[in-house]
Tab-separated table of C-alpha atoms and ligand atoms in Angstrom:
chain	number	residue	atom	x	y	z
A	1	UNK	CA	27.729	-17.402	27.945
A	2	UNK	CA	25.885	-14.722	29.850
A	3	UNK	CA	27.167	-13.300	33.128
A	4	UNK	CA	24.661	-11.620	35.400
A	5	UNK	CA	25.495	-8.058	36.412
A	6	UNK	CA	23.140	-8.190	39.392
A	7	UNK	CA	20.117	-10.337	40.092
A	8	UNK	CA	18.255	-9.735	36.855
A	9	UNK	CA	18.098	-10.740	33.228
A	10	UNK	CA	20.656	-8.347	31.654
A	11	UNK	CA	24.103	-9.854	30.955
A	12	UNK	CA	27.244	-7.792	31.619
A	13	UNK	CA	27.764	-7.459	27.855
A	14	UNK	CA	24.525	-5.490	27.811
A	15	UNK	CA	21.081	-6.029	26.411
A	16	UNK	CA	20.805	-8.103	23.243
A	17	UNK	CA	17.239	-7.798	21.939
A	18	UNK	CA	17.747	-10.798	19.676
A	19	UNK	CA	18.258	-13.137	22.618
A	20	UNK	CA	15.465	-15.757	22.386
A	21	UNK	CA	14.319	-15.147	25.990
A	22	UNK	CA	13.950	-11.429	25.272
A	23	UNK	CA	12.028	-12.125	22.069
A	24	UNK	CA	9.622	-14.364	24.001
A	25	UNK	CA	9.036	-12.001	26.921
A	26	UNK	CA	10.835	-8.642	26.958
A	27	UNK	CA	8.924	-7.290	29.966
A	28	UNK	CA	11.171	-8.604	32.797
A	29	UNK	CA	14.126	-7.062	30.919
A	30	UNK	CA	12.321	-3.737	30.643
A	31	UNK	CA	11.601	-3.711	34.371
A	32	UNK	CA	15.189	-4.514	35.206
A	33	UNK	CA	16.365	-1.645	32.997
A	34	UNK	CA	13.744	0.795	34.332
A	35	UNK	CA	14.863	-0.017	37.885
A	36	UNK	CA	18.613	-0.357	37.442
A	37	UNK	CA	19.838	1.274	34.257
A	38	UNK	CA	17.143	3.270	32.447
A	39	UNK	CA	19.541	4.653	29.818
A	40	UNK	CA	21.478	1.497	29.083
A	41	UNK	CA	24.501	0.889	26.869
A	42	UNK	CA	23.743	-2.489	25.298
A	43	UNK	CA	25.675	-4.728	22.983
A	44	UNK	CA	26.895	-3.296	19.655
A	45	UNK	CA	27.442	0.057	21.441
A	46	UNK	CA	23.736	0.859	21.178
A	47	UNK	CA	21.856	2.895	23.782
A	48	UNK	CA	18.501	1.580	25.032
A	49	UNK	CA	16.152	4.149	26.531
A	50	UNK	CA	13.263	2.946	28.690
A	51	UNK	CA	11.593	5.679	30.797
A	52	UNK	CA	8.406	7.167	29.370
A	53	UNK	CA	9.727	10.750	29.297
A	54	UNK	CA	13.070	9.693	27.774
A	55	UNK	CA	11.418	7.564	25.095
A	56	UNK	CA	9.199	10.512	24.169
A	57	UNK	CA	12.292	12.727	23.973
A	58	UNK	CA	14.158	10.348	21.662
A	59	UNK	CA	11.146	9.884	19.393
A	60	UNK	CA	10.282	13.561	19.069
A	61	UNK	CA	13.497	15.598	19.438
A	62	UNK	CA	15.267	16.391	16.180
A	63	UNK	CA	18.698	15.812	17.712
A	64	UNK	CA	17.822	12.138	17.245
A	65	UNK	CA	17.854	11.655	13.495
A	66	UNK	CA	16.707	9.084	10.961
A	67	UNK	CA	18.719	10.124	7.896
A	68	UNK	CA	21.915	8.963	9.598
A	69	UNK	CA	20.268	5.572	10.254
A	70	UNK	CA	19.825	5.351	6.468
A	71	UNK	CA	23.591	5.745	5.906
A	72	UNK	CA	24.220	2.771	8.157
A	73	UNK	CA	21.313	0.777	6.647
A	74	UNK	CA	22.499	1.321	3.077
A	75	UNK	CA	25.931	0.008	3.948
A	76	UNK	CA	24.448	-3.060	5.634
A	77	UNK	CA	21.972	-3.814	2.840
A	78	UNK	CA	24.409	-3.323	-0.065
A	79	UNK	CA	23.551	-2.527	-3.671
A	80	UNK	CA	20.207	-3.570	-5.210
A	81	UNK	CA	16.542	-2.699	-5.493
A	82	UNK	CA	16.098	-2.250	-1.719
A	83	UNK	CA	18.695	0.492	-1.586
A	84	UNK	CA	17.567	2.117	-4.862
A	85	UNK	CA	13.951	2.463	-3.687
A	86	UNK	CA	14.142	2.876	0.079
A	87	UNK	CA	16.680	5.689	-0.047
A	88	UNK	CA	13.589	7.861	-0.577
A	89	UNK	CA	11.442	6.574	2.292
A	90	UNK	CA	10.197	9.118	4.826
A	91	UNK	CA	11.346	6.694	7.552
A	92	UNK	CA	14.923	7.622	6.698
A	93	UNK	CA	14.421	11.382	6.296
A	94	UNK	CA	14.807	14.329	8.648
A	95	UNK	CA	13.430	17.815	8.089
A	96	UNK	CA	12.894	19.533	5.764
A	97	UNK	CA	12.352	16.502	3.514
A	98	UNK	CA	10.520	14.471	6.141
A	99	UNK	CA	7.937	17.249	6.503
A	100	UNK	CA	7.651	17.484	2.715
A	101	UNK	CA	6.966	13.746	2.293
A	102	UNK	CA	4.613	13.730	5.276
A	103	UNK	CA	2.575	16.585	3.821
A	104	UNK	CA	2.483	14.755	0.477
A	105	UNK	CA	0.513	11.895	2.036
A	106	UNK	CA	-1.255	13.408	5.055
A	107	UNK	CA	-4.451	14.372	3.118
A	108	UNK	CA	-5.095	10.641	2.654
A	109	UNK	CA	-5.107	10.209	6.447
A	110	UNK	CA	-7.480	13.106	7.201
A	111	UNK	CA	-9.681	12.147	10.206
A	112	UNK	CA	-12.898	12.647	8.180
A	113	UNK	CA	-11.652	10.305	5.482
A	114	UNK	CA	-10.619	7.699	8.060
A	115	UNK	CA	-13.999	7.835	9.809
A	116	UNK	CA	-15.770	7.491	6.470
A	117	UNK	CA	-14.152	4.034	6.217
A	118	UNK	CA	-16.179	2.720	9.177
A	119	UNK	CA	-18.989	1.058	7.127
A	120	UNK	CA	-16.373	-0.653	4.973
A	121	UNK	CA	-14.482	-1.819	8.087
A	122	UNK	CA	-17.735	-3.279	9.493
A	123	UNK	CA	-18.336	-5.046	6.197
A	124	UNK	CA	-14.840	-6.523	5.909
A	125	UNK	CA	-14.727	-7.660	9.567
A	126	UNK	CA	-18.114	-9.386	9.195
A	127	UNK	CA	-17.148	-10.944	5.874
A	128	UNK	CA	-13.976	-12.387	7.386
A	129	UNK	CA	-15.494	-13.515	10.684
A	130	UNK	CA	-18.811	-15.003	9.559
A	131	UNK	CA	-17.427	-18.277	8.093
A	132	UNK	CA	-14.971	-18.561	11.006
A	133	UNK	CA	-17.779	-18.023	13.537
A	134	UNK	CA	-19.688	-20.947	12.006
A	135	UNK	CA	-16.578	-23.132	12.227
A	136	UNK	CA	-15.847	-22.525	15.920
A	137	UNK	CA	-12.099	-22.177	15.401
A	138	UNK	CA	-9.580	-19.942	13.682
A	139	UNK	CA	-5.935	-19.056	13.525
A	140	UNK	CA	-6.299	-15.393	14.486
A	141	UNK	CA	-3.151	-14.101	12.748
A	142	UNK	CA	-3.618	-15.531	9.245
A	143	UNK	CA	-7.393	-16.137	9.121
A	144	UNK	CA	-8.439	-12.768	10.451
A	145	UNK	CA	-5.914	-10.124	11.555
A	146	UNK	CA	-3.597	-10.166	8.511
A	147	UNK	CA	-6.345	-10.078	5.833
A	148	UNK	CA	-8.103	-7.288	7.743
A	149	UNK	CA	-4.942	-5.169	7.963
A	150	UNK	CA	-3.959	-5.849	4.352
A	151	UNK	CA	-7.394	-4.915	3.002
A	152	UNK	CA	-7.327	-1.473	4.597
A	153	UNK	CA	-3.767	-0.641	3.783
A	154	UNK	CA	-4.480	-1.521	0.114
A	155	UNK	CA	-7.821	0.308	0.153
A	156	UNK	CA	-6.128	3.444	1.428
A	157	UNK	CA	-3.342	3.275	-1.140
A	158	UNK	CA	-5.617	2.402	-4.084
A	159	UNK	CA	-4.315	-1.135	-4.736
A	160	UNK	CA	-7.042	-3.312	-6.326
A	161	UNK	CA	-8.075	-6.649	-4.795
A	162	UNK	CA	-6.256	-8.538	-7.560
A	163	UNK	CA	-2.997	-7.117	-6.154
A	164	UNK	CA	-3.503	-8.146	-2.500
A	165	UNK	CA	-1.766	-11.504	-2.687
A	166	UNK	CA	1.360	-10.089	-4.314
A	167	UNK	CA	1.477	-7.195	-1.856
A	168	UNK	CA	1.293	-9.549	1.107
A	169	UNK	CA	4.045	-11.789	-0.173
A	170	UNK	CA	6.376	-8.967	-1.227
A	171	UNK	CA	5.853	-7.009	1.975
A	172	UNK	CA	6.552	-10.066	4.138
A	173	UNK	CA	9.806	-10.602	2.229
A	174	UNK	CA	10.819	-6.930	2.475
A	175	UNK	CA	9.883	-6.484	6.165
A	176	UNK	CA	12.957	-8.202	7.708
A	177	UNK	CA	15.262	-5.915	5.732
A	178	UNK	CA	13.667	-2.821	7.301
A	179	UNK	CA	13.787	-4.426	10.732
A	180	UNK	CA	17.525	-3.605	10.873
A	181	UNK	CA	18.708	-7.159	11.567
A	182	UNK	CA	18.358	-9.128	8.317
A	183	UNK	CA	20.332	-12.262	7.464
A	184	UNK	CA	22.083	-12.549	4.062
A	185	UNK	CA	19.249	-14.766	2.756
A	186	UNK	CA	16.676	-12.210	3.887
A	187	UNK	CA	18.516	-9.461	2.001
A	188	UNK	CA	18.505	-11.569	-1.192
A	189	UNK	CA	14.775	-12.332	-0.817
A	190	UNK	CA	14.077	-8.677	0.061
A	191	UNK	CA	15.837	-7.418	-3.076
A	192	UNK	CA	13.887	-9.841	-5.276
A	193	UNK	CA	10.584	-8.833	-3.659
A	194	UNK	CA	11.439	-5.139	-3.926
A	195	UNK	CA	12.146	-5.560	-7.657
A	196	UNK	CA	8.809	-7.290	-8.286
A	197	UNK	CA	6.835	-4.891	-6.050
A	198	UNK	CA	8.420	-1.892	-7.823
A	199	UNK	CA	7.506	-3.220	-11.295
A	200	UNK	CA	3.933	-3.781	-10.139
A	201	UNK	CA	3.620	-0.313	-8.590
A	202	UNK	CA	5.186	1.503	-11.526
A	203	UNK	CA	2.570	-0.019	-13.828
A	204	UNK	CA	-0.273	0.641	-11.369
A	205	UNK	CA	0.732	4.287	-10.853
A	206	UNK	CA	1.068	4.852	-14.621
A	207	UNK	CA	-2.363	3.329	-15.219
A	208	UNK	CA	-3.890	5.823	-12.769
A	209	UNK	CA	-2.650	8.986	-14.465
A	210	UNK	CA	-5.621	11.256	-15.148
A	211	UNK	CA	-7.936	8.897	-13.220
A	212	UNK	CA	-7.825	10.381	-9.719
A	213	UNK	CA	-9.824	9.253	-6.688
A	214	UNK	CA	-9.339	9.922	-2.967
A	215	UNK	CA	-6.630	7.271	-2.455
A	216	UNK	CA	-2.928	7.725	-1.721
A	217	UNK	CA	-1.763	7.032	-5.285
A	218	UNK	CA	-4.145	9.708	-6.600
A	219	UNK	CA	-3.079	12.247	-3.987
A	220	UNK	CA	0.583	11.686	-4.863
A	221	UNK	CA	-0.081	11.787	-8.618
A	222	UNK	CA	-1.883	15.108	-8.285
A	223	UNK	CA	1.198	16.559	-6.606
A	224	UNK	CA	3.538	14.890	-9.114
A	225	UNK	CA	1.544	16.181	-12.096
A	226	UNK	CA	1.166	19.648	-10.507
A	227	UNK	CA	3.670	21.803	-8.650
A	228	UNK	CA	5.101	19.060	-6.437
A	229	UNK	CA	5.362	19.728	-2.684
A	230	UNK	CA	7.169	22.672	-1.082
A	231	UNK	CA	8.400	23.742	-4.503
A	232	UNK	CA	10.050	20.397	-5.238
A	233	UNK	CA	8.748	17.881	-7.811
A	234	UNK	CA	7.570	14.452	-6.637
A	235	UNK	CA	9.441	11.611	-8.348
A	236	UNK	CA	8.245	8.136	-9.332
A	237	UNK	CA	10.839	6.680	-6.950
A	238	UNK	CA	9.382	8.721	-4.070
A	239	UNK	CA	5.861	7.559	-4.893
A	240	UNK	CA	6.913	3.899	-4.994
A	241	UNK	CA	8.942	4.136	-1.813
A	242	UNK	CA	6.085	5.926	-0.036
A	243	UNK	CA	3.588	3.221	-0.995
A	244	UNK	CA	5.932	0.487	0.226
A	245	UNK	CA	6.570	2.390	3.470
A	246	UNK	CA	2.841	2.746	4.132
A	247	UNK	CA	2.321	-0.974	3.480
A	248	UNK	CA	5.126	-1.739	5.945
A	249	UNK	CA	3.732	0.733	8.507
A	250	UNK	CA	0.100	-0.352	8.314
A	251	UNK	CA	0.116	-4.075	7.633
A	252	UNK	CA	2.125	-6.037	10.191
A	253	UNK	CA	1.373	-3.439	12.869
A	254	UNK	CA	-2.402	-3.880	12.818
A	255	UNK	CA	-2.039	-7.652	12.296
A	256	UNK	CA	0.108	-7.886	15.424
A	257	UNK	CA	-1.969	-5.526	17.538
A	258	UNK	CA	-5.205	-7.422	16.865
A	259	UNK	CA	-3.488	-10.728	17.665
A	260	UNK	CA	-1.737	-9.413	20.801
A	261	UNK	CA	-5.057	-8.045	22.056
A	262	UNK	CA	-6.838	-11.369	21.590
A	263	UNK	CA	-4.049	-13.131	23.476
A	264	UNK	CA	-4.191	-10.590	26.326
A	265	UNK	CA	-7.960	-11.113	26.645
A	266	UNK	CA	-7.625	-14.908	26.609
A	267	UNK	CA	-4.925	-14.743	29.281
A	268	UNK	CA	-7.104	-12.427	31.380
A	269	UNK	CA	-10.536	-14.084	31.320
A	270	UNK	CA	-11.913	-11.642	33.922
A	271	UNK	CA	-11.200	-8.772	31.498
A	272	UNK	CA	-12.701	-10.723	28.577
A	273	UNK	CA	-15.858	-11.345	30.664
A	274	UNK	CA	-15.962	-7.674	31.676
A	275	UNK	CA	-15.733	-6.505	28.051
A	276	UNK	CA	-18.509	-8.906	27.063
A	277	UNK	CA	-20.673	-7.545	29.882
A	278	UNK	CA	-19.774	-3.921	29.167
A	279	UNK	CA	-18.991	-3.569	25.432
A	280	UNK	CA	-18.837	0.210	25.881
A	281	UNK	CA	-15.331	-0.453	27.301
A	282	UNK	CA	-14.097	-1.323	23.807
A	283	UNK	CA	-12.203	1.972	23.275
A	284	UNK	CA	-10.540	1.614	26.673
A	285	UNK	CA	-9.602	-1.946	25.749
A	286	UNK	CA	-7.948	-0.758	22.541
A	287	UNK	CA	-5.841	1.799	24.453
A	288	UNK	CA	-4.971	-0.694	27.183
A	289	UNK	CA	-3.919	-3.298	24.651
A	290	UNK	CA	-1.704	-0.744	22.875
A	291	UNK	CA	-0.094	-0.012	26.230
A	292	UNK	CA	0.093	-3.546	27.556
A	293	UNK	CA	1.531	-5.347	24.529
A	294	UNK	CA	2.271	-2.977	21.663
A	295	UNK	CA	2.774	-4.321	18.146
A	296	UNK	CA	5.691	-1.911	17.826
A	297	UNK	CA	8.109	-2.277	20.730
A	298	UNK	CA	10.874	0.047	19.603
A	299	UNK	CA	12.167	2.536	17.052
A	300	UNK	CA	15.767	3.456	16.257
A	301	UNK	CA	17.511	6.785	15.858
A	302	UNK	CA	21.073	8.088	15.630
A	303	UNK	CA	22.405	10.978	17.680
A	304	UNK	CA	23.033	13.988	15.403
A	305	UNK	CA	24.189	16.325	18.213
A	306	UNK	CA	25.710	15.370	21.609
A	307	UNK	CA	22.945	15.069	24.178
A	308	UNK	CA	22.565	14.120	27.849
A	309	UNK	CA	19.774	11.836	29.012
A	310	UNK	CA	19.618	11.380	32.792
A	311	UNK	CA	23.253	11.007	33.815
A	312	UNK	CA	24.355	9.527	30.484
A	313	UNK	CA	26.195	11.398	27.762
A	314	UNK	CA	25.265	10.310	24.226
A	315	UNK	CA	27.652	11.323	21.443
A	316	UNK	CA	27.042	12.241	17.829
A	317	UNK	CA	26.853	9.068	15.728
A	318	UNK	CA	25.661	6.809	18.601
A	319	UNK	CA	22.676	4.553	17.946
A	320	UNK	CA	19.673	4.891	20.257
A	321	UNK	CA	16.745	2.508	20.560
A	322	UNK	CA	13.615	4.005	22.103
A	323	UNK	CA	11.926	1.059	23.838
A	324	UNK	CA	8.276	2.068	23.661
A	325	UNK	CA	7.294	-1.312	25.098
A	326	UNK	CA	9.256	-0.394	28.242
A	327	UNK	CA	7.881	3.169	28.413
A	328	UNK	CA	4.379	1.688	28.363
A	329	UNK	CA	5.226	-0.272	31.530
A	330	UNK	CA	7.014	2.588	33.333
A	331	UNK	CA	5.698	2.507	36.949
A	332	UNK	CA	6.321	6.269	37.219
A	333	UNK	CA	3.669	6.713	34.542
A	334	UNK	CA	1.239	3.809	35.054
A	335	UNK	CA	-0.073	2.288	38.299
A	336	UNK	CA	0.507	-1.434	38.509
A	337	UNK	CA	1.826	-1.437	34.895
A	338	UNK	CA	1.894	-5.225	34.438
A	339	UNK	CA	-1.838	-5.523	35.071
A	340	UNK	CA	-4.032	-5.723	31.949
A	341	UNK	CA	-6.909	-3.527	33.074
A	342	UNK	CA	-9.501	-2.390	30.544
A	343	UNK	CA	-11.024	0.038	33.035
A	344	UNK	CA	-7.820	2.101	33.167
A	345	UNK	CA	-8.779	5.694	32.308
A	346	UNK	CA	-6.970	8.273	30.172
A	347	UNK	CA	-4.212	5.903	29.042
A	348	UNK	CA	-1.686	7.701	26.830
A	349	UNK	CA	0.838	5.290	25.405
A	350	UNK	CA	4.017	5.669	23.364
A	351	UNK	CA	2.826	3.004	20.913
A	352	UNK	CA	2.113	5.425	18.049
A	353	UNK	CA	5.276	7.439	18.670
A	354	UNK	CA	5.455	11.188	19.290
A	355	UNK	CA	6.056	14.550	17.660
A	356	UNK	CA	6.602	15.080	13.974
A	357	UNK	CA	6.644	11.363	13.208
A	358	UNK	CA	3.491	10.498	15.182
A	359	UNK	CA	1.746	7.615	13.408
A	360	UNK	CA	-0.347	8.833	10.491
A	361	UNK	CA	-2.425	5.650	10.605
A	362	UNK	CA	-3.371	5.872	14.312
A	363	UNK	CA	-7.035	6.691	13.635
A	364	UNK	CA	-7.408	3.902	11.096
A	365	UNK	CA	-5.613	1.428	13.371
A	366	UNK	CA	-7.921	2.291	16.283
A	367	UNK	CA	-11.034	1.913	14.090
A	368	UNK	CA	-9.884	-1.482	12.848
A	369	UNK	CA	-9.033	-2.626	16.377
A	370	UNK	CA	-12.273	-1.492	17.987
A	371	UNK	CA	-14.399	-3.045	15.217
A	372	UNK	CA	-12.452	-6.310	15.395
A	373	UNK	CA	-12.879	-6.454	19.176
A	374	UNK	CA	-16.546	-5.532	19.059
A	375	UNK	CA	-17.168	-8.637	16.893
A	376	UNK	CA	-14.618	-11.031	18.419
A	377	UNK	CA	-16.179	-10.804	21.881
A	378	UNK	CA	-19.394	-12.212	20.383
A	379	UNK	CA	-17.615	-15.560	19.921
A	380	UNK	CA	-18.407	-17.351	23.193
A	381	UNK	CA	-15.979	-19.284	25.357
A	382	UNK	CA	-12.853	-18.423	23.367
A	383	UNK	CA	-9.765	-20.428	24.325
A	384	UNK	CA	-6.248	-20.909	23.127
A	385	UNK	CA	-6.085	-24.022	20.926
A	386	UNK	CA	-2.441	-24.838	21.642
A	387	UNK	CA	-0.361	-25.204	24.808
A	388	UNK	CA	0.761	-21.832	26.286
A	389	UNK	CA	4.408	-22.923	26.123
A	390	UNK	CA	4.193	-23.211	22.321
A	391	UNK	CA	3.466	-19.506	21.896
A	392	UNK	CA	6.288	-17.934	19.932
A	393	UNK	CA	7.153	-14.670	18.209
A	394	UNK	CA	8.781	-13.795	14.879
A	395	UNK	CA	12.416	-12.756	15.307
A	396	UNK	CA	12.308	-8.984	15.159
A	397	UNK	CA	14.106	-5.958	16.562
A	398	UNK	CA	10.983	-3.818	16.628
A	399	UNK	CA	7.749	-5.783	16.235
A	400	UNK	CA	5.994	-8.049	18.728
A	401	UNK	CA	4.593	-10.451	16.226
A	402	UNK	CA	2.972	-13.765	17.173
A	403	UNK	CA	3.863	-16.627	14.817
A	404	UNK	CA	0.350	-18.016	15.201
A	405	UNK	CA	-2.622	-17.829	17.529
A	406	UNK	CA	-5.062	-20.716	17.088
A	407	UNK	CA	-8.271	-20.375	19.107
A	408	UNK	CA	-11.488	-22.314	19.580
A	409	UNK	CA	-14.906	-21.078	20.682
A	410	UNK	CA	-18.535	-22.188	20.589
A	411	UNK	CA	-19.698	-22.046	16.959
A	412	UNK	CA	-22.144	-19.224	16.265
A	413	UNK	CA	-24.649	-20.170	13.546
A	414	UNK	CA	-26.014	-16.630	13.088
A	415	UNK	CA	-23.213	-14.088	12.901
A	416	UNK	CA	-22.874	-11.164	13.520
A	417	UNK	CA	-25.339	-11.717	16.360
B	501	HEM	C1	-1.470	-0.708	15.874
B	501	HEM	C2	-1.048	-0.250	14.727
B	501	HEM	C3	0.080	0.722	14.544
B	501	HEM	C4	1.112	1.030	15.382
B	501	HEM	C5	1.397	0.465	16.768
B	501	HEM	C6	1.913	2.044	14.707
B	501	HEM	C7	3.038	2.644	15.245
B	501	HEM	C8	3.752	3.666	14.634
B	501	HEM	C9	4.878	4.346	15.217
B	501	HEM	C10	5.480	4.030	16.575
B	501	HEM	C11	5.299	5.295	14.344
B	501	HEM	C12	6.448	6.292	14.556
B	501	HEM	C13	7.750	5.751	14.044
B	501	HEM	C14	8.937	6.626	14.380
B	501	HEM	O1	8.836	7.578	15.169
B	501	HEM	O2	10.033	6.325	13.864
B	501	HEM	C15	4.453	5.196	13.186
B	501	HEM	C16	4.601	5.981	12.065
B	501	HEM	C17	3.838	5.825	10.925
B	501	HEM	N1	2.725	5.016	10.788
B	501	HEM	FE1	1.967	3.767	12.169
B	501	HEM	N2	1.356	2.299	13.491
B	501	HEM	C18	0.237	1.522	13.338
B	501	HEM	C19	-0.620	1.499	12.267
B	501	HEM	C20	-0.475	2.242	11.112
B	501	HEM	C21	-1.352	2.175	9.964
B	501	HEM	C22	-2.613	1.335	9.871
B	501	HEM	C23	-0.821	3.003	9.014
B	501	HEM	C24	-1.288	3.311	7.627
B	501	HEM	C25	-2.154	2.613	6.929
B	501	HEM	C26	0.367	3.612	9.578
B	501	HEM	C27	1.173	4.539	8.951
B	501	HEM	C28	2.255	5.176	9.513
B	501	HEM	C29	3.091	6.120	8.785
B	501	HEM	C30	2.914	6.557	7.340
B	501	HEM	C31	4.085	6.528	9.689
B	501	HEM	C32	5.251	7.492	9.406
B	501	HEM	C33	4.918	8.854	9.951
B	501	HEM	C34	6.068	9.836	9.777
B	501	HEM	O3	7.233	9.439	9.658
B	501	HEM	O4	5.777	11.040	9.752
B	501	HEM	N3	0.548	3.127	10.855
B	501	HEM	N4	3.504	4.219	13.388
């Protein structure tokens, strides 16, 4: 039973992000919190931070750590392949080791290398969309957004096409265990997938020794076969856990952001028409969609040193959830924040995080999104092909992830047109 504190959606027991109504539409909750209790103590003794400036603080200040989240995660997940591999992920590291692992992989994400992918992104988007354009219908998530995201995450890492199917299946099984709220069955499936993924990657990495290209596996192998990074060797476990972390970071995120953007455009036909009339607004549309309905709604930290936010005192060991989805709708930061407006100028969102953990894949994600949008708006008269009330989201503590998004449009015989 939920008891209302005041007129608003938050029960007296505090916010529970797994509540079905919150999963379906978190934005009324965010507004209530922003107005009434911006640094909120929710259920499970977890702090929820909503204001733009506070979210930026939590995501970038080193008093909010990730290594102490790992201690809690390892206890929850128990023994097995998940724990053995993911104890080395950069997601669960603080400095100095976070900086070391980040510098191990950052050459792969160099802006020049990302921009050089543009012709390949054009090619893959056209290859995926051409048969769908002829058909006049698609399920955006599985027919288009997921294969697009998977292709580029694998391309970047150096996983051959023959591995794509396995990677997709294993990463979908592992994802709930990194989402911090897995069920027992999800932990069992995650351990099995982690075992299989690890065997595959160990063989792939070994086969690439002495055969270096520009991809992530090569960059890591060069460090592993040379002096390591910051005077420390790079282990096989670190390489495997880094690959799996990059798959997790770059796969569902782009899938969800493409799908959320299509839904926002369908729900706002004036903005869809405007983008069709003025395709030069595509970059603005990407930024607005990241703000309006971000694929990543939150990230978690643990307080490593007592800290005050607003008038709230957070103690060492407390959990803190930075609600980026709320920060992106903070009326102190954005005029009329609930309006999806692709003419909004200079939008700076929290969707890629902040500070030393700022998303390494932000350039790639933006290129994929803008190319996808540039082509999708050439499909005329796009509509949702299911009733609005059937729209639903995967249960998640951090992602905003549509279960499916079927659409119809006028078939286009010659595509791209
Ligand atoms: C729309 C798509 C994306 C969104 C919204 C997104 C969001 C984020 C956010 C919020 C963080 C910071 C997490 C934290 O502070 O705890 C992050 C980190 C990261 N992202 Fe992304 N991301 C996206 C796409 C990608 C892609 C395509 C890749 C790679 C192929 C990628 C790779 C990474 C990596 C490696 C990190 C860890 C950085 C670090 O810890 O230093 N992301 N991302």
